[in-house]
Amino acid sequence: MTEAVVGTDWNAWQDSWDRQQEWYMPDREERFRVMLDMVEAFAGPAPRVLDLACGTGTITARLLDRFPGAESTGVDLDPALLAIARGTFAGDDRVRFVTADLKDPDWTARLPHDRYDAVLTATALHWLHADPLRTLYGQLAGLVRDGGVFLNADHMPDPATPRINEAERALRHARMDRAKAAGVLDWRAWWDLAAADPVLAGPTAERFGIYGEHADGDTPSAEWHARTLREAGFAEARTVWSSPSDAMVLGLK
């Protein structure tokens, strides 16, 4: 590791990422609390967790704060976010990070374990279209132990309520516009900062080479997620948390 990498304030980058994400999702911490409640209910206080599409390790950080005896494997393809994650958790033997593409049929072969008590993900799988997501759910059914859980918190609008959806969206975006005018960083501004940082500039350029500006995935309803998880091999699946725009679906193996 270079001196610049060693001296980088990774916690500051984590905090900056959190603030940027909370601009889009002011209830972000609430979904994490419920997610970890469900992990505790099904796996106890020392779970083995797969942090799926882990980004900067947001879920892992909250997992270890609440359950110091937990173990986490973070998997992602984004080199910039993984750089922040690896820098943040350097030296913590409870945490491992794996670089893998979830659309690669053999991505699970890179993992250090064959089974996990819980697989957790948030605001990430909407980067996938429905067919690759259906395939991924089948793979996850093989990774979650019997009695274990998968939890996905993401954008899951209900197509049956277009007027409600539009009213909520208008209010949310008006609040976001006011916050941005007050100086809050949005997605693009945050990445501009990363691109200007001497440590993250290279990984940031690489990640835009992989993803482009943003993925063109799907946002099916919570009911679709629950049904698809059951079809993939989960015994039960349903919504365990929701906001006006997002939801979290739990699949029980």
Tab-separated table of N, CA and C in Angstrom, residues 12 29 34 71 100 143 165 208 216 251:
chain	number	residue	atom	x	y	z
A	12	ALA	N	-14.097	9.198	6.600
A	12	ALA	CA	-14.684	10.404	6.011
A	12	ALA	C	-15.388	10.063	4.702
A	29	GLU	N	-31.514	4.459	7.433
A	29	GLU	CA	-31.102	3.772	8.654
A	29	GLU	C	-32.224	2.903	9.232
A	34	VAL	N	-34.337	-2.641	10.712
A	34	VAL	CA	-35.260	-3.761	10.539
A	34	VAL	C	-34.534	-4.966	9.932
A	71	GLU	N	-19.602	-12.334	11.235
A	71	GLU	CA	-18.598	-12.451	10.185
A	71	GLU	C	-19.240	-12.027	8.877
A	100	ALA	N	-16.374	-9.586	-7.703
A	100	ALA	CA	-17.085	-10.521	-8.577
A	100	ALA	C	-18.263	-9.814	-9.226
A	143	LEU	N	-27.099	-20.643	-1.575
A	143	LEU	CA	-26.117	-20.107	-0.634
A	143	LEU	C	-26.656	-19.956	0.782
A	165	ASN	N	-48.046	6.912	-6.255
A	165	ASN	CA	-46.623	6.910	-6.580
A	165	ASN	C	-46.161	8.286	-7.041
A	208	PHE	N	-16.507	3.592	-13.935
A	208	PHE	CA	-17.357	4.142	-14.984
A	208	PHE	C	-17.122	3.423	-16.309
A	216	ASP	N	-29.182	0.308	-16.378
A	216	ASP	CA	-30.563	0.378	-16.867
A	216	ASP	C	-31.284	-0.891	-16.452
A	251	GLY	N	-36.746	-13.457	2.245
A	251	GLY	CA	-36.933	-14.835	1.810
A	251	GLY	C	-36.351	-15.755	2.864
